[in-house]
Structure formats: C-alpha cells, structure tokens
CSV table of C-alpha atoms and ligand atoms in Angstrom, one decimal:
chain,number,residue,atom,x,y,z
F,1,UNK,CA,96.3,-3.1,113.6
F,2,UNK,CA,98.8,-0.8,115.3
F,3,UNK,CA,98.3,2.9,114.4
F,4,UNK,CA,101.1,5.0,113.4
F,5,UNK,CA,100.6,7.1,116.5
F,6,UNK,CA,101.1,4.1,118.9
F,7,UNK,CA,104.2,3.1,117.1
F,8,UNK,CA,105.6,6.5,117.6
F,9,UNK,CA,108.5,5.8,120.4
F,10,UNK,CA,109.0,9.6,120.7
F,11,UNK,CA,105.5,9.9,122.2
F,12,UNK,CA,105.9,8.6,125.6
F,13,UNK,CA,109.0,10.9,126.2
F,14,UNK,CA,107.2,13.9,124.8
F,15,UNK,CA,104.4,13.3,127.3
F,16,UNK,CA,106.9,13.0,130.1
F,17,UNK,CA,108.4,16.4,128.8
F,18,UNK,CA,105.1,18.1,129.1
F,19,UNK,CA,104.7,16.8,132.6
F,20,UNK,CA,108.1,17.6,134.1
F,21,UNK,CA,110.0,20.2,131.9
F,22,UNK,CA,109.5,23.8,132.6
F,23,UNK,CA,107.2,24.8,129.5
F,24,UNK,CA,109.2,27.9,128.9
F,25,UNK,CA,111.7,25.7,127.2
F,26,UNK,CA,110.4,25.5,123.6
F,27,UNK,CA,112.0,23.1,121.1
F,28,UNK,CA,111.6,23.6,117.4
F,29,UNK,CA,110.8,20.0,116.5
F,30,UNK,CA,108.8,17.4,118.1
F,31,UNK,CA,111.0,14.5,118.2
F,32,UNK,CA,113.2,13.0,120.7
F,33,UNK,CA,116.9,12.7,119.7
F,34,UNK,CA,118.6,9.4,120.5
F,35,UNK,CA,121.7,9.7,118.8
F,36,UNK,CA,123.8,11.8,116.2
F,37,UNK,CA,126.2,10.9,113.6
F,38,UNK,CA,128.0,13.2,111.2
F,39,UNK,CA,125.3,15.3,109.6
F,40,UNK,CA,122.3,13.1,110.7
F,41,UNK,CA,120.2,13.0,114.0
F,42,UNK,CA,118.4,9.9,114.7
F,43,UNK,CA,115.0,10.0,116.9
F,44,UNK,CA,113.8,7.3,119.1
F,45,UNK,CA,112.0,5.6,116.2
F,46,UNK,CA,115.6,5.4,114.5
F,47,UNK,CA,114.4,7.7,111.8
F,48,UNK,CA,117.2,9.8,110.4
F,49,UNK,CA,117.0,13.7,109.9
F,50,UNK,CA,119.5,15.4,107.9
F,51,UNK,CA,120.5,18.2,110.5
F,52,UNK,CA,120.9,21.7,109.0
F,53,UNK,CA,120.9,23.2,112.5
F,54,UNK,CA,123.9,21.7,114.1
F,55,UNK,CA,122.3,22.4,117.5
F,56,UNK,CA,122.4,26.1,116.6
F,57,UNK,CA,125.9,26.3,115.1
F,58,UNK,CA,127.6,24.1,117.7
F,59,UNK,CA,128.1,20.9,115.9
F,60,UNK,CA,130.4,22.4,113.4
F,61,UNK,CA,132.2,18.9,112.8
F,62,UNK,CA,128.7,17.1,112.6
F,63,UNK,CA,127.5,15.0,115.5
F,64,UNK,CA,130.0,12.9,117.7
F,65,UNK,CA,133.1,13.4,115.6
F,66,UNK,CA,135.3,10.6,116.4
F,67,UNK,CA,138.3,13.0,117.4
F,68,UNK,CA,136.2,15.1,119.9
F,69,UNK,CA,134.7,11.8,121.3
F,70,UNK,CA,138.1,10.5,121.7
F,71,UNK,CA,139.4,13.5,123.4
F,72,UNK,CA,136.5,13.8,125.6
F,73,UNK,CA,136.7,10.1,126.9
F,74,UNK,CA,140.5,10.4,127.5
F,75,UNK,CA,140.1,13.5,129.5
F,76,UNK,CA,137.1,12.5,131.4
F,77,UNK,CA,138.9,9.5,132.7
F,78,UNK,CA,141.9,11.7,133.9
F,79,UNK,CA,140.6,15.0,135.2
F,80,UNK,CA,137.1,16.4,134.9
F,81,UNK,CA,137.2,19.5,137.0
F,82,UNK,CA,139.3,21.8,139.2
F,83,UNK,CA,137.7,25.0,139.0
F,84,UNK,CA,140.0,28.0,140.0
F,85,UNK,CA,141.5,25.8,142.8
F,86,UNK,CA,144.4,24.9,140.5
F,87,UNK,CA,145.6,25.7,137.1
F,88,UNK,CA,145.0,22.7,134.6
F,89,UNK,CA,146.9,21.8,131.3
F,90,UNK,CA,144.0,21.9,129.0
F,91,UNK,CA,143.0,25.5,129.9
F,92,UNK,CA,146.4,26.8,129.4
F,93,UNK,CA,146.9,24.7,126.1
F,94,UNK,CA,143.5,26.0,124.8
F,95,UNK,CA,144.1,29.6,125.7
F,96,UNK,CA,147.4,29.4,123.7
F,97,UNK,CA,145.8,27.8,120.8
F,98,UNK,CA,143.1,30.5,120.6
F,99,UNK,CA,145.6,33.2,120.5
F,100,UNK,CA,147.2,31.4,117.5
F,101,UNK,CA,143.9,31.2,115.5
F,102,UNK,CA,142.4,34.6,116.6
F,103,UNK,CA,143.0,38.0,115.1
F,104,UNK,CA,146.7,38.8,116.0
F,105,UNK,CA,146.1,41.5,118.6
F,106,UNK,CA,144.2,39.1,120.8
F,107,UNK,CA,146.6,37.5,123.1
F,108,UNK,CA,144.9,36.9,126.5
F,109,UNK,CA,141.9,34.5,127.0
F,110,UNK,CA,139.3,33.8,129.5
F,111,UNK,CA,136.9,30.6,129.3
F,112,UNK,CA,133.2,30.4,130.7
F,113,UNK,CA,130.3,28.1,129.9
F,114,UNK,CA,127.8,30.0,127.6
F,115,UNK,CA,127.5,32.6,125.0
F,116,UNK,CA,125.7,34.8,127.4
F,117,UNK,CA,128.4,34.4,130.0
F,118,UNK,CA,131.1,35.5,127.4
F,119,UNK,CA,128.9,38.5,126.7
F,120,UNK,CA,128.7,39.3,130.4
F,121,UNK,CA,132.3,38.9,131.1
F,122,UNK,CA,133.3,40.9,128.0
F,123,UNK,CA,130.9,43.8,129.0
F,124,UNK,CA,132.3,43.6,132.5
F,125,UNK,CA,135.7,43.9,131.4
F,126,UNK,CA,135.1,46.6,129.0
F,127,UNK,CA,133.4,48.8,131.8
F,128,UNK,CA,136.2,48.0,134.3
F,129,UNK,CA,139.3,48.8,132.1
F,130,UNK,CA,137.7,51.8,130.6
F,131,UNK,CA,135.8,53.3,133.7
F,132,UNK,CA,132.9,54.1,131.4
F,133,UNK,CA,129.3,52.8,132.0
F,134,UNK,CA,127.7,52.8,128.5
F,135,UNK,CA,127.4,50.1,125.9
F,136,UNK,CA,126.3,50.6,122.5
F,137,UNK,CA,124.6,47.6,120.6
F,138,UNK,CA,122.9,47.3,117.3
F,139,UNK,CA,119.3,47.0,116.2
F,140,UNK,CA,118.5,43.3,115.5
F,141,UNK,CA,121.4,41.9,117.7
F,142,UNK,CA,121.1,38.9,119.8
F,143,UNK,CA,123.5,38.4,122.6
F,144,UNK,CA,121.7,36.0,125.1
F,145,UNK,CA,119.2,35.7,127.8
F,146,UNK,CA,121.0,36.5,130.8
F,147,UNK,CA,120.2,40.1,132.2
F,148,UNK,CA,122.8,42.1,130.7
F,149,UNK,CA,122.8,40.0,127.4
F,150,UNK,CA,119.0,40.5,127.2
F,151,UNK,CA,119.4,44.3,127.7
F,152,UNK,CA,121.7,44.1,124.7
F,153,UNK,CA,119.4,42.0,122.6
F,154,UNK,CA,116.8,43.6,120.3
F,155,UNK,CA,116.3,40.7,117.6
F,156,UNK,CA,112.8,40.1,119.0
F,157,UNK,CA,110.7,41.8,121.6
F,158,UNK,CA,109.7,38.5,123.3
F,159,UNK,CA,113.4,37.9,124.4
F,160,UNK,CA,113.1,41.2,126.7
F,161,UNK,CA,109.4,41.8,127.2
F,162,UNK,CA,108.2,41.5,130.8
F,163,UNK,CA,111.7,41.2,132.2
F,164,UNK,CA,112.0,44.8,133.1
F,165,UNK,CA,114.2,46.5,134.6
F,166,UNK,CA,116.9,45.5,132.5
F,167,UNK,CA,120.5,46.8,133.2
F,168,UNK,CA,120.9,50.5,132.0
F,169,UNK,CA,123.4,52.4,130.1
F,170,UNK,CA,122.6,50.5,126.9
F,171,UNK,CA,122.1,52.5,123.8
F,172,UNK,CA,121.0,51.0,120.6
F,173,UNK,CA,122.2,52.2,117.2
F,174,UNK,CA,120.9,51.4,113.8
F,175,UNK,CA,122.3,48.2,112.0
F,176,UNK,CA,122.7,48.1,108.1
F,177,UNK,CA,119.8,45.6,107.3
F,178,UNK,CA,120.3,46.5,103.8
F,179,UNK,CA,117.4,44.3,102.4
F,180,UNK,CA,114.8,46.1,104.5
F,181,UNK,CA,116.2,49.4,104.1
F,182,UNK,CA,114.6,52.2,102.0
F,183,UNK,CA,118.0,52.5,100.3
F,184,UNK,CA,118.2,48.5,99.4
F,185,UNK,CA,119.9,49.2,96.2
F,186,UNK,CA,122.7,51.3,97.6
F,187,UNK,CA,124.4,49.6,100.5
F,188,UNK,CA,126.9,52.5,101.0
F,189,UNK,CA,123.9,54.9,101.6
F,190,UNK,CA,122.5,52.3,104.2
F,191,UNK,CA,126.0,52.3,105.8
F,192,UNK,CA,126.0,56.1,106.0
F,193,UNK,CA,122.5,56.4,107.4
F,194,UNK,CA,123.4,53.9,110.1
F,195,UNK,CA,126.5,55.9,111.1
F,196,UNK,CA,124.5,59.0,110.9
F,197,UNK,CA,122.2,57.4,113.5
F,198,UNK,CA,125.0,56.5,115.8
F,199,UNK,CA,126.2,60.1,115.5
F,200,UNK,CA,122.8,61.3,116.7
F,201,UNK,CA,123.1,58.9,119.4
F,202,UNK,CA,126.3,60.6,120.4
F,203,UNK,CA,124.6,64.0,120.4
F,204,UNK,CA,121.2,63.2,121.8
F,205,UNK,CA,121.7,60.2,124.3
F,206,UNK,CA,125.1,59.5,125.4
F,207,UNK,CA,128.3,61.1,125.1
F,208,UNK,CA,131.1,59.0,123.4
F,209,UNK,CA,133.4,59.7,126.4
F,210,UNK,CA,130.9,57.7,128.4
F,211,UNK,CA,130.8,54.8,126.1
F,212,UNK,CA,132.9,51.7,127.2
F,213,UNK,CA,132.3,49.6,124.1
F,214,UNK,CA,130.4,48.8,120.9
F,215,UNK,CA,129.1,45.2,120.8
F,216,UNK,CA,128.3,43.8,117.3
F,217,UNK,CA,127.6,40.4,115.5
F,218,UNK,CA,129.7,40.4,112.2
F,219,UNK,CA,126.8,38.5,111.0
F,220,UNK,CA,123.5,38.9,113.0
F,221,UNK,CA,122.4,35.5,113.8
F,222,UNK,CA,119.1,35.3,115.5
F,223,UNK,CA,118.5,38.8,114.0
F,224,UNK,CA,117.9,37.1,110.5
F,225,UNK,CA,121.3,36.1,109.2
F,226,UNK,CA,122.2,39.5,108.1
F,227,UNK,CA,125.8,40.0,107.1
F,228,UNK,CA,127.1,43.3,108.3
F,229,UNK,CA,128.9,45.0,105.4
F,230,UNK,CA,132.5,44.9,105.9
F,231,UNK,CA,132.9,48.6,105.4
F,232,UNK,CA,130.5,49.2,108.3
F,233,UNK,CA,132.5,47.1,110.6
F,234,UNK,CA,135.7,49.0,109.5
F,235,UNK,CA,134.1,52.3,110.1
F,236,UNK,CA,132.9,51.2,113.7
F,237,UNK,CA,136.7,50.5,114.3
F,238,UNK,CA,137.5,54.0,113.2
F,239,UNK,CA,135.0,55.6,115.4
F,240,UNK,CA,135.9,53.4,118.5
F,241,UNK,CA,139.5,54.4,118.0
F,242,UNK,CA,138.6,58.1,117.8
F,243,UNK,CA,136.7,58.0,120.9
F,244,UNK,CA,138.6,55.6,123.1
F,245,UNK,CA,135.7,53.0,122.7
F,246,UNK,CA,136.5,49.2,122.8
F,247,UNK,CA,135.2,47.2,120.0
F,248,UNK,CA,133.5,44.0,121.2
F,249,UNK,CA,132.9,41.6,118.3
F,250,UNK,CA,130.4,38.7,119.1
F,251,UNK,CA,131.5,35.7,117.2
F,252,UNK,CA,129.4,33.3,119.2
F,253,UNK,CA,127.4,32.1,116.3
F,254,UNK,CA,129.9,33.0,113.4
F,255,UNK,CA,133.1,31.6,115.1
F,256,UNK,CA,135.2,28.5,114.2
F,257,UNK,CA,135.1,28.3,110.7
F,258,UNK,CA,131.3,28.9,110.0
F,259,UNK,CA,131.6,31.9,107.7
F,260,UNK,CA,134.6,30.7,105.6
F,261,UNK,CA,137.3,32.1,107.9
F,262,UNK,CA,138.1,31.1,111.3
F,263,UNK,CA,136.3,34.2,112.6
F,264,UNK,CA,133.9,36.3,110.6
F,265,UNK,CA,135.6,39.6,111.4
F,266,UNK,CA,138.7,38.4,109.4
F,267,UNK,CA,136.6,39.1,106.3
F,268,UNK,CA,136.5,42.8,107.2
F,269,UNK,CA,140.2,42.9,108.3
F,270,UNK,CA,139.2,44.4,111.6
F,271,UNK,CA,141.1,43.8,115.0
F,272,UNK,CA,138.7,43.7,117.8
F,273,UNK,CA,139.6,44.6,121.3
F,274,UNK,CA,137.6,41.8,122.9
F,275,UNK,CA,136.2,38.8,120.8
F,276,UNK,CA,133.6,36.6,122.3
F,277,UNK,CA,133.3,32.7,121.3
F,278,UNK,CA,131.0,30.0,122.3
F,279,UNK,CA,128.8,27.4,120.3
F,280,UNK,CA,131.3,25.9,117.8
F,281,UNK,CA,134.4,26.0,120.0
F,282,UNK,CA,134.1,22.6,121.5
F,283,UNK,CA,132.2,20.4,119.0
F,284,UNK,CA,129.2,20.0,121.3
F,285,UNK,CA,130.6,20.4,124.7
F,286,UNK,CA,129.7,23.6,126.8
F,287,UNK,CA,132.4,26.1,126.6
F,288,UNK,CA,132.7,29.8,125.8
F,289,UNK,CA,135.3,32.5,126.1
F,290,UNK,CA,136.7,35.8,125.2
F,291,UNK,CA,140.0,36.8,123.8
F,292,UNK,CA,141.3,40.3,124.3
F,293,UNK,CA,144.7,42.3,124.4
F,294,UNK,CA,147.0,41.6,127.2
F,295,UNK,CA,147.7,45.2,127.8
F,296,UNK,CA,143.9,45.7,128.4
F,297,UNK,CA,143.5,42.5,130.4
F,298,UNK,CA,146.4,43.6,132.8
F,299,UNK,CA,144.3,46.6,134.0
F,300,UNK,CA,141.6,44.2,135.1
F,301,UNK,CA,142.7,43.1,138.5
F,302,UNK,CA,142.9,39.3,139.4
F,303,UNK,CA,139.8,37.8,141.1
F,304,UNK,CA,137.4,40.5,139.6
F,305,UNK,CA,135.8,37.9,137.4
F,306,UNK,CA,135.9,34.1,137.3
F,307,UNK,CA,133.6,31.1,136.8
F,308,UNK,CA,133.3,27.7,138.8
F,309,UNK,CA,132.7,25.5,135.8
F,310,UNK,CA,134.3,27.7,132.9
F,311,UNK,CA,136.9,26.1,131.0
F,312,UNK,CA,136.7,22.8,132.7
F,313,UNK,CA,139.3,20.3,131.3
F,314,UNK,CA,136.8,18.0,129.4
F,315,UNK,CA,135.4,20.8,127.4
F,316,UNK,CA,138.9,22.2,126.8
F,317,UNK,CA,140.1,18.9,125.6
F,318,UNK,CA,137.1,18.8,123.2
F,319,UNK,CA,137.9,22.3,122.0
F,320,UNK,CA,141.6,21.4,121.3
F,321,UNK,CA,140.4,18.5,119.1
F,322,UNK,CA,137.8,20.5,117.5
F,323,UNK,CA,140.1,23.3,116.5
F,324,UNK,CA,142.8,20.6,115.2
F,325,UNK,CA,140.1,19.0,113.0
F,326,UNK,CA,139.0,22.4,111.6
F,327,UNK,CA,142.4,23.4,110.8
F,328,UNK,CA,143.8,20.1,109.4
F,329,UNK,CA,140.9,19.5,107.3
F,330,UNK,CA,140.7,23.2,106.2
F,331,UNK,CA,137.0,23.2,107.1
F,332,UNK,CA,136.9,27.1,107.0
F,333,UNK,CA,137.8,26.9,103.2
F,334,UNK,CA,135.3,24.1,102.7
F,335,UNK,CA,132.6,26.3,104.5
F,336,UNK,CA,133.5,29.1,102.0
F,337,UNK,CA,133.3,26.9,98.8
F,338,UNK,CA,130.4,24.7,99.6
F,339,UNK,CA,128.7,27.4,101.3
F,340,UNK,CA,128.8,29.6,98.2
F,341,UNK,CA,127.8,26.8,95.9
F,342,UNK,CA,124.6,26.3,98.1
F,343,UNK,CA,123.8,30.1,98.3
F,344,UNK,CA,124.4,30.4,94.4
F,345,UNK,CA,122.1,27.5,93.7
F,346,UNK,CA,119.3,28.9,96.0
F,347,UNK,CA,119.7,32.4,94.7
F,348,UNK,CA,119.0,31.0,91.3
F,349,UNK,CA,116.1,29.0,92.5
F,350,UNK,CA,114.7,32.1,94.1
F,351,UNK,CA,114.8,34.2,91.0
F,352,UNK,CA,111.2,35.3,90.1
F,353,UNK,CA,109.6,33.6,93.3
F,354,UNK,CA,107.5,36.2,94.6
F,355,UNK,CA,107.5,34.9,98.3
F,356,UNK,CA,111.4,34.4,98.4
F,357,UNK,CA,112.6,38.0,99.1
F,358,UNK,CA,116.3,37.3,99.5
F,359,UNK,CA,118.9,34.7,99.9
F,360,UNK,CA,121.9,35.8,101.4
F,361,UNK,CA,125.1,34.5,103.6
F,362,UNK,CA,128.6,34.2,104.2
F,363,UNK,CA,130.2,30.8,104.0
F,364,UNK,CA,127.8,28.2,105.8
F,365,UNK,CA,125.6,30.8,107.3
F,366,UNK,CA,122.8,31.1,104.9
F,367,UNK,CA,119.5,32.9,105.3
F,368,UNK,CA,116.5,32.6,103.1
F,369,UNK,CA,114.0,35.7,103.8
F,370,UNK,CA,110.3,35.2,102.9
F,371,UNK,CA,107.8,37.8,102.0
F,372,UNK,CA,104.1,38.1,102.0
F,373,UNK,CA,102.0,39.2,99.1
F,374,UNK,CA,102.9,42.7,99.9
F,375,UNK,CA,106.4,42.2,100.1
F,376,UNK,CA,106.4,42.3,104.0
F,377,UNK,CA,108.3,39.9,106.1
F,378,UNK,CA,106.4,36.6,106.3
F,379,UNK,CA,106.7,34.2,109.1
F,380,UNK,CA,104.0,32.1,107.6
F,381,UNK,CA,105.9,31.3,104.7
F,382,UNK,CA,109.1,30.6,106.6
F,383,UNK,CA,107.1,28.2,108.9
F,384,UNK,CA,105.6,26.5,106.1
F,385,UNK,CA,108.8,25.8,104.3
F,386,UNK,CA,110.5,24.6,107.5
F,387,UNK,CA,107.6,22.2,108.2
F,388,UNK,CA,107.8,20.8,104.7
F,389,UNK,CA,111.5,20.3,105.2
F,390,UNK,CA,110.7,18.4,108.5
F,391,UNK,CA,108.2,16.3,106.6
F,392,UNK,CA,111.1,15.4,104.3
F,393,UNK,CA,113.4,14.5,107.3
F,394,UNK,CA,115.5,17.6,107.4
F,395,UNK,CA,115.8,20.0,110.3
F,396,UNK,CA,116.0,23.8,109.7
F,397,UNK,CA,115.6,26.8,112.0
F,398,UNK,CA,114.1,30.2,111.3
F,399,UNK,CA,115.1,33.5,112.7
F,400,UNK,CA,114.6,37.2,112.0
F,401,UNK,CA,112.6,39.9,113.7
F,402,UNK,CA,109.3,38.4,112.5
F,403,UNK,CA,110.5,34.9,112.2
F,404,UNK,CA,110.6,35.3,108.5
F,405,UNK,CA,114.0,33.9,107.8
F,406,UNK,CA,115.1,30.2,107.4
F,407,UNK,CA,118.8,29.9,108.5
F,408,UNK,CA,120.9,27.1,107.2
F,409,UNK,CA,123.7,26.1,109.4
F,410,UNK,CA,125.1,22.8,108.2
F,411,UNK,CA,128.0,20.9,109.6
F,412,UNK,CA,131.3,22.4,107.9
F,413,UNK,CA,132.1,18.9,106.8
F,414,UNK,CA,128.7,18.0,105.2
F,415,UNK,CA,129.4,15.8,102.2
F,416,UNK,CA,128.7,17.1,98.7
F,417,UNK,CA,125.9,14.7,98.3
F,418,UNK,CA,124.3,15.7,101.6
F,419,UNK,CA,124.6,19.4,100.7
F,420,UNK,CA,123.0,18.7,97.5
F,421,UNK,CA,120.2,16.7,99.0
F,422,UNK,CA,119.7,19.7,101.5
F,423,UNK,CA,119.0,22.1,98.7
F,424,UNK,CA,116.9,19.7,96.8
F,425,UNK,CA,114.7,19.3,99.7
F,426,UNK,CA,114.5,23.2,100.3
F,427,UNK,CA,113.7,23.6,96.7
F,428,UNK,CA,111.0,21.1,96.8
F,429,UNK,CA,109.7,22.5,99.9
F,430,UNK,CA,109.8,26.1,98.5
F,431,UNK,CA,108.1,24.9,95.4
V,1,PLP,C1,125.7,36.0,118.5
V,1,PLP,C2,125.2,35.4,119.9
V,1,PLP,N1,125.6,35.9,121.0
V,1,PLP,C3,125.4,35.1,122.1
V,1,PLP,C4,124.5,34.2,122.1
V,1,PLP,C5,124.1,33.5,123.6
V,1,PLP,O1,124.8,32.2,123.6
V,1,PLP,P1,124.1,31.1,124.7
V,1,PLP,O2,122.8,30.7,124.2
V,1,PLP,O3,125.2,30.0,124.7
V,1,PLP,O4,124.2,31.7,126.1
V,1,PLP,C6,124.0,33.5,121.0
V,1,PLP,C7,123.1,32.6,121.1
V,1,PLP,O5,122.5,32.1,120.1
V,1,PLP,C8,124.4,34.2,119.9
V,1,PLP,O6,123.9,33.9,118.6
C-alpha cells in the first residue's frame, strides 16, 4: 500500500528546497504552490487552500486575475525593460494614474521594486530636501529588511538583532497600541501619552529642527494589525507642520483598497508629504513606489536617486490593470463592507473567550490577538489556531511583537460564500 507520505508530491520539492535554498528563507506553510486562482492556492497534490494571506497583502484581486494576466502577457510581448535608458509609456501612464487615486497633494511619483526600496527612497528624499538627518519611527513598526528599513523596524527584535551597526539618526517614538496600553479603556489618553513621549524625545534625544521626517504605518502590519487612531495621525500632521518635518506614510501593506479606502490615510483625512506603496499595487508583479509633492520633488536633483528595474513596463502594465479593476469593481467599498461583516462576526464569536483578547481591524485587514491564561500575549494560541486552519485547508499568517496575532488579509473580491467559509473555519479552529 502507498503511504500518505510517499503520495505527497510536495515532498520531493521540499527536500530539494532544504538542499539548495538558503535556510534563512523561512516559509510559513510546508506546501509547494503549483497554481493560484482567485481566492485559492493549489499545491503539487492538487489540494486547494483558501488563501487568507494573499501573499502578504499582494494579491488583492486574488491569484492570477484575468485582467492582470492579460496586461502582463500583452506587455511582455511588446517591451519588458528599458531602465533609465529611455522613457516608456506604462511608467508615465501609471505615474499619472497614481496621482489620480492618491491624496490630492501628491502629484509626483517614483517607482522601485519592493517596499523596502520605497522606504529607502522616501527617506533619502526626505533627508535631501530638508537637509536634516533624523528620522522618527514608531514602536512596533515594520518597514522592511534593507539596512535603513531595518533600522526603522521595531516590530520584533529578530528583524534587527546581530545586524548592527544599523544606520543612525533614527529615533523611536511610542505608538498607540491601545489594547496593550495601561489606559486600554481610554484611547484618547493613550494618544496623549504617546505624544508626550514624542515631546520627551524632542527634549531629550533630538531637536525637532534636526528631524527630516516621521515615518508611520496607518495600520501597523507586521507589528500586529494595530489601527492607528485617526486622531493620532492628525496630531502627527500638526506637529510635523509646526516643525517643518515631513510626514511619510507607509501604505505598503495598507494600500490599494485593503482598508476600505484606496489608501488607509484617507480615513484620517491627512495629507502626507510622501506616501510609500508596494505589495498590492501590481496584482502580484514586483513593483513599489512613492508619491510626493512636486514642489518638494523639484528640489531633489535629477540623478540623485534611481533604479535599474524599478517601474519596468510589465509591472507597470500589471499595476494599471490592477487599479482599473479595483476602481471599476468598487473593491475598496467591498473591502469595507465585507471586512466589517467578518470583523463583527469574529468579535461576537470572541465574546467571553478567555484566550481571544481582541479582534480588531479596518476593512479587510483583520487581526485576532490571543492571550495566555494571565492575559499576556500568546504566540502559542495564535500558532495553534493557524495550524488548525491549515489542517482545514486555509492559509493564515501571524504577526505581532510576540507572534500573538492572526492576521486575515483576504482578496478584496473574495466571494461572500468564501468569506463565510473562512470565518467558519476560524471559529472551528478557535473552538
Ligand atoms: C508596512 C510595510 N513597509 C515595508 C515593507 C517592506 O516591503 P518589502 O518586503 O516589499 O520590501 C513591508 C513588508 O511587509 C510592510 O508591511
């Protein structure tokens, strides 16, 4: 008789992976993906997994959306790469399109390849145009894995540990993580405490006159799916204006309809000076960028920044198609509606459950935070529930400073039936 193990077609590839792939690259699920369609990922056995990870907030239209596939195929057959040797149509069209959907003061766009590269570019620009060295990030933030992005990342120690020295002039201010705050029942007080911490920073570590920019995620992603209170973001804008500091909003994970608006910062009605984008921008193709004000960009001299692959024609064509689908199919609105339904149902389910501390979120960015017996963060419970979901053929990821949060990042066009199925699997897993 053939054992279940020898029938597993993933196994041979997983063994090759162990032999040839740098072990630093850890994957959260031990399956080998063969193909993806809509909300489902299929492994080498042909088993279907309901994908609530969207490749970490990338496949906002689900896997292999036909409009994106068509755009990629057409563009690949015509022009794949020029770099900065020439201009090309898709780059220019996409830059224009981004200015149409971004907050209105942002009217100048640069494209790179990854979120971290967008962070690096945004910070370089902020330093250059202000002539100031310091950057203020926020506790629990995740901005990427390159040296500066890593220096700005405090979501978990292991992203930074043993990589010192990291770039300097980075100062970390408190972030309003309301659920784990002493003032949990008074969010306004949490905001005031954080801003008092920022003020201390200005008096004890760095003068505001030396600060080029604040960099902040409107919803902390890797840090635990923690929604920044809108008032906090508004206050940051005011403080930035007072001191001539630029406000960099990192929309790498929150962008392109994910939170119920095209960009999460719109919920707060705040105009950033620089807005970073990546992940969901191009339906699965590698692309990133940042939008800024032309008056600022004009003081950044030509040639002071660039990228060989950034904004290649195929990725830009994919992004144009992705944005069209999000707008035409009103997927941000759908994310708000269906996300709210999922959140409400999970919050109801969590009532009275000792180990489910908080269910929170914005649109289709939903976090479930788990507690141990004493009310502290529990990675053990989050991992257990994620493993149960996997047993039930559903993929979810964890996040949070202790790995204590399960994050749900479904495709924005997930069907009602699949959204319902996802919550049922989660309820069963949490039971
Ligand atoms: C908010 C945020 N910024 C930046 C990054 C870095 O993006 P990338 O992994 O594409 O470099 C991430 C990645 O998870 C992110 O969530």
